[in-house]
Amino acid sequence: MGEEAPEILLDNLERNSVLTYDSDSQGYSSSVVIGDKIYVVGGSDDATDLSISVKVFDKLNGKWLNPTVLGTKPTASKGHSAVLLKTDRILILKRDSSLDDCFWFLEVDTPFVKKQKELLGTEVVAWSTGVTGDAPKPIVISGPSGVGKGTLIAKLMKDYPTTFGFSVSHTTRAPRVKEVNGVHYHFTERSVMEKDVREGKFLETASVHGNLYGTSIEAVETVTSAGKRCILDIDVQGARSVRASSLEAIFVFVCPPSFEELEKRLRSRGTETEEQVQKRLRNAKAELDQGRCPGLFDHILVNDDLEKCYENLKKLLALDERPDASCEPTVENFKISVYHSVSIKDQKVLIRCKNNGLEAETGSMFVLDLSSLKGGAPGRTRGRYLSASDSSKKQ
Ligand SMILES: Nc1ncnc2c1ncn2[C@@H]1O[C@H](COP(=O)(O)OP(=O)(O)OP(=O)(O)O)[C@@H](O)[C@H]1O
Ligand SMILES: Nc1nc2c(ncn2[C@@H]2O[C@H](COP(=O)(O)O)[C@@H](O)[C@H]2O)c(=O)[nH]1
């Protein structure tokens, strides 16, 4: 496309959103105007790129900006529609896709994207996929080293392997004897991890006991894409960063019954040198103070008797559990056809699918309720409630 402004051919939608045919790349793209920028979604020049591409044209200086694209990208489709929602995100409706792959949100100015723009110093956009219902929130488990976080999480994962999934962190620390790369951690060189941090691949990072640790956006997405509830084992600094992010989670702080017992557990684990044990115990004092800071953690658990603590953890997770997404009604035979139109009215996106281009009266209409949407990048956009009207069955 060179330095030319995107050519807007067909104004088929309200609110600055149009579908275009991009003759250079032989693919459909849509252009959405927000302020001084035009977001061109799709129509990649790169034949090897199997995902929907994003380009940004700056109207002020007449230049194309190459944005950093965060999150899992949607795979390319045979076409899509784009609808501007407020001024911070664009809804992309993929044609001929299953319900689970049809609704995507391209965030262009949400709080998460704004923060990443600041951090990276580049233009940033972030993808988030829409999921039905109020999927259960991720669980952040923090507490001083040796308190038993890993032990409690291992029990949960063993008892509920299809419900919970562990967010595998990155760390620059050396692996312990029984630790497996990719299972317990992604063991990484500091320079590699720092580069990934600069490229915006991390939800949070912290320097803990002299090493760098971090949760990548991909680690969380891998778990949620498998339909599981994500568990993060991170330190208090990490919990604070996640709290400040747009990832809505439940925060649990695990305390030892006493400092002496914590020291005993840490030593009996036998994985650290004396010098490292001393460092971890020093840090534990500060962590215990911060853990009690009001507003950071939703629940505090004392891990005295392991079985009792585990029972309490399970109770609080059940308490916070939202109705299972699979209980949400679903639309039968949902598919966005070639001939469709999209409009917004009263917080609702109306999608009219016609059987062909001529018969205006036949086909189906689907309604997406915008008022129930929450969350978003770096997680999923939850609360995607869709209903069908006229010839389509009601959910
Ligand atoms: N309630 C408990 N009573 C006695 N020992 C326990 C209890 N919970 C855990 N432990 C033991 O304490 C040691 C430390 O536990 P664990 O490795 O799970 O801690 P952690 O909080 O994950 O530590 P780190 O943050 O360093 O990874 C382990 O040897 C574990 O078996
Ligand atoms: N902020 C983050 N903290 C993390 C992450 N992964 C683990 N941790 C915390 O580090 C300490 C030490 O862990 P260890 O395995 O070396 O004993 C512990 O408190 C973990 O909770 C992370 O991704 N981010």
XYZ file of C-alpha atoms and ligand atoms in Angstrom:
450
model
C 0.000 0.000 0.000
C 3.064 2.280 0.133
C 2.456 5.709 1.634
C -0.971 6.071 0.071
C -3.981 6.489 2.303
C -6.248 3.433 2.415
C -8.895 3.530 -0.256
C -12.346 3.352 1.255
C -14.702 1.842 -1.285
C -17.895 0.787 0.330
C -19.557 2.472 3.243
C -21.736 -0.395 4.418
C -21.738 0.388 8.107
C -22.533 3.291 10.307
C -19.988 4.949 12.529
C -16.841 5.261 10.437
C -16.535 1.572 9.721
C -16.252 0.300 6.173
C -15.417 -2.823 4.257
C -12.955 -2.493 1.411
C -11.550 -4.775 -1.197
C -7.802 -4.529 -1.166
C -6.611 -5.281 -4.685
C -2.906 -5.393 -3.696
C -3.255 -8.328 -1.366
C -6.271 -9.956 -3.024
C -8.023 -9.998 0.329
C -10.737 -8.190 2.187
C -9.862 -5.542 4.662
C -11.879 -3.104 6.668
C -10.945 0.444 7.550
C -12.100 2.077 10.732
C -11.508 5.761 11.369
C -10.836 6.761 14.968
C -9.700 10.346 15.477
C -6.609 10.963 13.379
C -5.974 7.310 12.666
C -7.339 4.774 10.220
C -7.137 1.151 11.366
C -6.938 -1.227 8.419
C -7.808 -4.756 9.485
C -7.040 -7.651 7.125
C -5.678 -7.669 3.593
C -2.114 -8.626 4.515
C 0.696 -8.239 1.936
C 2.404 -11.228 3.507
C 1.097 -14.471 1.980
C 2.702 -16.520 4.763
C 0.793 -14.653 7.482
C -2.289 -16.762 8.195
C -3.780 -14.326 10.688
C -5.800 -11.147 10.222
C -3.273 -8.327 9.928
C -3.560 -4.800 11.294
C -2.096 -1.605 9.890
C -2.537 1.924 11.120
C -2.527 5.032 8.927
C -1.755 8.323 10.628
C -3.830 10.981 8.845
C -1.884 13.826 10.464
C 1.471 13.012 8.908
C 0.216 10.786 6.080
C 2.321 7.823 7.199
C 1.694 4.160 7.862
C 2.534 3.047 11.380
C 3.540 -0.543 12.030
C 1.794 -1.373 15.295
C 2.937 -3.909 17.871
C 0.117 -6.444 17.807
C -0.456 -8.150 21.175
C -2.547 -11.210 22.011
C -3.496 -14.249 19.965
C -4.419 -13.084 16.478
C -7.540 -14.411 14.756
C -6.860 -16.641 11.769
C -7.663 -15.079 8.418
C -11.230 -15.583 7.197
C -13.059 -15.240 3.901
C -14.101 -11.768 4.952
C -15.249 -9.915 8.000
C -17.163 -6.901 9.196
C -15.791 -4.299 11.539
C -17.808 -2.203 13.967
C -16.405 0.570 16.086
C -17.436 0.191 19.738
C -16.924 3.401 21.700
C -13.572 4.753 20.533
C -11.301 2.244 22.173
C -12.045 -1.061 20.433
C -13.306 -2.497 17.176
C -15.537 -5.548 16.967
C -14.505 -7.895 14.169
C -17.099 -10.415 12.985
C -15.474 -13.187 10.954
C -17.533 -14.563 8.095
C -18.189 -18.315 7.831
C -16.640 -18.990 11.237
C -17.914 -21.008 14.160
C -19.488 -19.160 17.084
C -16.280 -19.594 19.120
C -14.131 -18.035 16.407
C -16.479 -15.375 15.065
C -16.336 -12.485 17.568
C -12.997 -10.741 18.076
C -12.167 -7.436 19.674
C -9.304 -5.312 18.421
C -8.410 -2.976 21.268
C -6.849 0.267 20.084
C -7.059 2.573 23.097
C -8.163 0.568 26.152
C -6.301 1.052 29.474
C -4.193 -2.067 28.733
C -3.248 -0.783 25.262
C -2.513 2.716 26.603
C -0.152 1.239 29.189
C 1.597 -0.918 26.586
C 1.987 2.146 24.300
C 3.746 3.928 27.162
C 5.978 0.946 27.921
C 6.905 0.127 24.347
C 6.917 3.644 22.899
C 5.185 2.375 19.737
C 1.699 2.182 18.303
C 0.007 -0.824 19.954
C -3.159 -2.796 19.297
C -4.308 -5.926 21.155
C -6.609 -8.770 20.159
C -9.065 -10.353 22.564
C -11.505 -13.097 21.640
C -15.131 -12.950 22.770
C -16.412 -15.798 24.920
C -19.914 -16.657 26.011
C -20.973 -16.026 29.567
C -19.094 -15.072 32.644
C -16.119 -17.436 32.399
C -14.554 -17.965 35.831
C -11.859 -15.485 36.731
C -8.197 -16.509 36.925
C -6.801 -17.098 40.433
C -3.636 -15.384 41.599
C -1.944 -17.185 44.498
C 0.798 -15.310 46.361
C 2.667 -15.740 49.600
C 6.226 -15.965 50.915
C 8.627 -18.554 49.594
C 8.119 -21.921 51.309
C 4.579 -21.242 52.566
C 3.135 -24.043 50.415
C 1.655 -22.302 47.337
C 3.116 -24.844 44.937
C 1.916 -27.733 47.133
C -1.662 -26.387 47.222
C -1.688 -25.702 43.479
C -0.335 -29.196 42.710
C -3.201 -30.691 44.735
C -5.787 -28.620 42.839
C -4.305 -29.579 39.482
C -4.242 -33.258 40.424
C -7.844 -33.305 41.717
C -9.336 -31.073 38.991
C -7.190 -31.489 35.872
C -9.929 -30.420 33.476
C -11.025 -27.391 35.512
C -7.724 -25.689 36.342
C -4.652 -24.937 34.250
C -1.353 -23.593 35.530
C 0.095 -20.443 34.013
C 3.695 -21.458 33.307
C 5.879 -18.473 34.198
C 9.238 -17.505 32.730
C 12.227 -17.274 35.034
C 15.949 -16.647 34.803
C 16.649 -18.849 37.834
C 18.293 -22.246 37.272
C 16.005 -25.298 37.258
C 15.813 -27.453 40.408
C 16.509 -31.184 40.130
C 12.964 -32.332 39.340
C 11.794 -29.245 37.474
C 10.879 -29.622 33.815
C 11.229 -26.799 31.297
C 7.805 -25.786 29.970
C 5.987 -27.521 32.839
C 7.189 -25.832 36.031
C 8.697 -22.795 34.330
C 10.015 -21.624 31.002
C 13.683 -21.372 32.026
C 15.110 -18.461 30.096
C 18.254 -16.404 29.551
C 17.927 -12.916 31.043
C 18.745 -11.188 27.728
C 16.060 -13.207 25.912
C 13.477 -12.501 28.582
C 14.322 -8.807 28.670
C 13.872 -8.614 24.898
C 10.472 -10.329 25.185
C 9.499 -7.870 27.927
C 10.435 -4.948 25.650
C 8.268 -6.473 22.929
C 5.250 -6.417 25.249
C 4.878 -10.177 25.621
C 4.448 -10.085 29.400
C 1.445 -9.368 31.549
C 3.743 -8.746 34.522
C 7.360 -9.258 35.565
C 9.226 -8.863 38.851
C 12.688 -9.249 40.238
C 12.288 -11.890 42.975
C 15.121 -13.150 45.215
C 17.653 -11.905 42.630
C 16.078 -13.471 39.532
C 13.628 -12.224 36.932
C 10.186 -13.883 36.887
C 7.218 -13.104 34.676
C 3.822 -14.175 33.385
C 3.589 -14.011 29.617
C 0.301 -13.095 27.964
C 0.638 -16.380 26.062
C 0.888 -18.396 29.307
C -2.512 -17.099 30.425
C -4.047 -17.438 26.968
C -2.852 -21.053 26.602
C -4.833 -22.010 29.699
C -7.954 -20.023 28.839
C -7.913 -21.284 25.236
C -7.994 -24.833 26.633
C -11.212 -23.810 28.405
C -9.628 -24.023 31.862
C -9.484 -21.654 34.797
C -6.029 -20.150 35.012
C -3.941 -20.332 38.209
C -1.004 -17.965 38.639
C 1.662 -18.586 41.314
C 3.333 -15.176 41.547
C 4.938 -12.957 44.169
C 3.292 -9.916 45.763
C 4.821 -7.443 43.285
C 3.380 -9.522 40.451
C -0.018 -9.637 42.174
C 0.043 -5.856 42.417
C 0.791 -5.535 38.683
C -1.994 -7.946 37.751
C -4.381 -6.058 40.046
C -3.525 -2.873 38.124
C -4.036 -4.602 34.761
C -7.335 -5.309 33.058
C -7.120 -9.039 33.844
C -9.907 -9.489 36.358
C -8.737 -12.137 38.817
C -9.286 -13.419 42.344
C -6.302 -12.734 44.609
C -5.411 -15.188 47.376
C -2.587 -14.645 49.866
C -1.209 -17.676 51.712
C 0.366 -17.084 55.168
C 2.412 -19.452 57.303
C 1.197 -20.230 60.852
C 4.461 -18.662 62.121
C 7.743 -17.350 60.799
C 9.587 -20.259 62.464
C 7.402 -22.783 60.620
C 8.076 -20.970 57.327
C 11.823 -21.205 57.924
C 11.476 -24.906 58.796
C 9.570 -25.650 55.554
C 11.981 -23.709 53.406
C 14.976 -25.533 54.867
C 13.322 -28.956 54.796
C 12.535 -28.530 51.103
C 16.274 -28.507 50.593
C 16.255 -26.725 47.235
C 18.138 -23.546 48.214
C 21.613 -22.807 49.511
C 21.915 -21.283 52.989
C 22.566 -17.881 51.416
C 19.415 -18.182 49.276
C 17.337 -19.328 52.261
C 18.477 -16.236 54.170
C 17.554 -13.985 51.253
C 14.111 -15.609 50.884
C 13.429 -15.268 54.624
C 14.391 -11.578 54.556
C 12.032 -11.027 51.612
C 9.304 -13.049 53.365
C 9.080 -10.420 56.137
C 8.299 -7.683 53.624
C 5.900 -9.932 51.687
C 3.952 -10.804 54.832
C 3.516 -7.081 55.562
C 2.420 -6.332 52.002
C 0.070 -9.312 51.928
C -1.988 -7.716 54.650
C -2.195 -4.436 52.733
C -5.897 -3.597 52.357
C -7.325 -3.848 48.855
C -4.696 -6.084 47.307
C -5.875 -9.589 48.244
C -9.459 -10.813 48.278
C -8.762 -13.772 50.557
C -6.116 -14.683 53.114
C -5.483 -18.348 53.918
C -3.309 -19.656 56.735
C -1.503 -22.806 55.675
C -1.093 -24.580 59.001
C -2.615 -27.997 58.468
C -2.254 -28.672 54.728
C -5.540 -30.579 54.308
C -7.532 -27.902 56.162
C -5.959 -25.131 54.110
C -6.686 -27.030 50.886
C -10.349 -27.446 51.901
C -10.575 -23.697 52.597
C -9.020 -22.898 49.226
C -11.566 -25.116 47.468
C -14.412 -23.485 49.397
C -13.436 -19.976 48.431
C -13.007 -20.947 44.784
C -16.502 -22.449 44.773
C -17.808 -19.297 46.415
C -16.408 -17.141 43.686
C -17.419 -19.526 40.910
C -19.695 -18.036 38.285
C -22.205 -20.227 36.441
C -20.365 -22.535 34.097
C -20.126 -21.114 30.575
C -21.478 -24.385 29.197
C -24.784 -23.635 30.990
C -25.208 -20.494 28.909
C -27.731 -20.833 26.110
C -26.181 -21.079 22.661
C -27.427 -20.113 19.253
C -27.995 -23.016 16.922
C -26.523 -23.023 13.427
C -24.807 -19.685 13.875
C -22.753 -18.546 10.934
C -22.270 -15.148 9.346
C -23.023 -15.534 5.656
C -21.539 -13.676 2.686
C -24.597 -11.462 2.505
C -24.953 -9.787 5.841
C -25.214 -6.364 7.350
C -24.281 -5.110 10.780
C -25.606 -2.137 12.702
C -25.639 -0.859 16.280
C -28.724 0.263 18.164
C -29.229 0.787 21.902
C -26.145 -1.134 23.059
C -26.973 -3.986 20.698
C -25.183 -5.141 17.554
C -27.729 -6.384 15.006
C -26.375 -8.891 12.495
C -28.698 -9.605 9.588
C -27.709 -12.642 7.518
C -29.461 -13.127 4.186
C -29.657 -16.340 2.207
C -28.513 -14.479 -0.893
C -27.865 -10.957 -2.026
C -31.328 -10.426 -3.473
C -33.896 -11.812 -1.088
C -34.117 -9.145 1.533
C -36.797 -10.880 3.557
C -35.274 -14.324 4.119
C -32.467 -15.208 6.483
C -31.810 -14.732 10.134
C -31.009 -11.990 12.566
C -28.680 -12.262 15.534
C -28.296 -9.776 18.352
C -25.136 -9.259 20.384
C -25.695 -7.465 23.675
C -22.844 -5.016 24.257
C -23.934 -4.061 27.775
C -22.795 -7.375 29.260
C -19.263 -7.361 27.808
C -16.364 -7.209 30.276
C -12.682 -7.959 30.545
C -10.586 -7.900 27.405
C -6.892 -7.915 26.530
C -4.683 -9.403 27.871
C -7.478 -11.908 28.571
C -10.699 -12.703 26.813
C -13.714 -10.445 26.383
C -16.332 -12.135 28.525
C -20.118 -11.868 28.578
C -20.677 -12.405 24.863
C -24.431 -12.980 24.973
C -25.930 -13.660 21.579
C -29.576 -14.198 20.778
C -31.392 -15.077 17.594
C -34.601 -13.602 16.309
C -37.181 -14.304 13.518
C -36.325 -17.472 11.579
C -33.392 -18.327 13.882
C -34.196 -20.167 17.079
C -34.088 -18.180 20.311
C -31.232 -19.361 22.589
N 0.827 -27.216 55.584
C 2.051 -27.684 55.477
N 2.642 -28.270 56.524
C 3.900 -28.729 56.457
N 4.676 -28.652 55.340
C 4.142 -28.066 54.270
C 2.814 -27.550 54.246
N 2.567 -27.022 53.049
C 3.675 -27.208 52.314
N 4.619 -27.831 53.016
C 5.993 -28.158 52.599
O 6.736 -26.943 52.625
C 7.696 -26.917 51.586
C 7.502 -25.658 50.750
O 6.289 -25.778 50.034
P 6.122 -25.219 48.555
O 7.299 -25.603 47.735
O 4.787 -25.638 48.078
O 6.180 -23.669 48.867
P 5.990 -22.424 47.882
O 5.159 -21.438 48.582
O 5.493 -22.887 46.566
O 7.464 -21.905 47.760
P 8.148 -21.013 46.580
O 7.495 -19.701 46.585
O 9.586 -20.930 47.022
O 8.005 -21.730 45.300
C 7.534 -28.204 50.808
O 8.512 -29.113 51.220
C 6.139 -28.692 51.188
O 6.034 -30.087 51.144
N 5.953 -11.847 39.823
C 6.111 -13.153 39.570
N 6.499 -13.994 40.557
C 6.620 -15.293 40.251
C 6.355 -15.800 38.973
N 6.565 -17.129 38.986
C 6.917 -17.444 40.236
N 6.952 -16.336 41.000
C 7.264 -16.224 42.433
O 8.655 -16.297 42.614
C 8.909 -16.775 43.914
C 10.000 -17.796 43.889
O 9.638 -18.923 43.164
P 10.605 -20.201 43.114
O 9.971 -21.147 42.147
O 11.949 -19.717 42.693
O 10.631 -20.757 44.512
C 7.583 -17.330 44.454
O 7.081 -16.399 45.387
C 6.693 -17.337 43.253
O 5.350 -17.080 43.588
C 5.951 -14.878 37.962
O 5.685 -15.202 36.799
N 5.842 -13.570 38.302
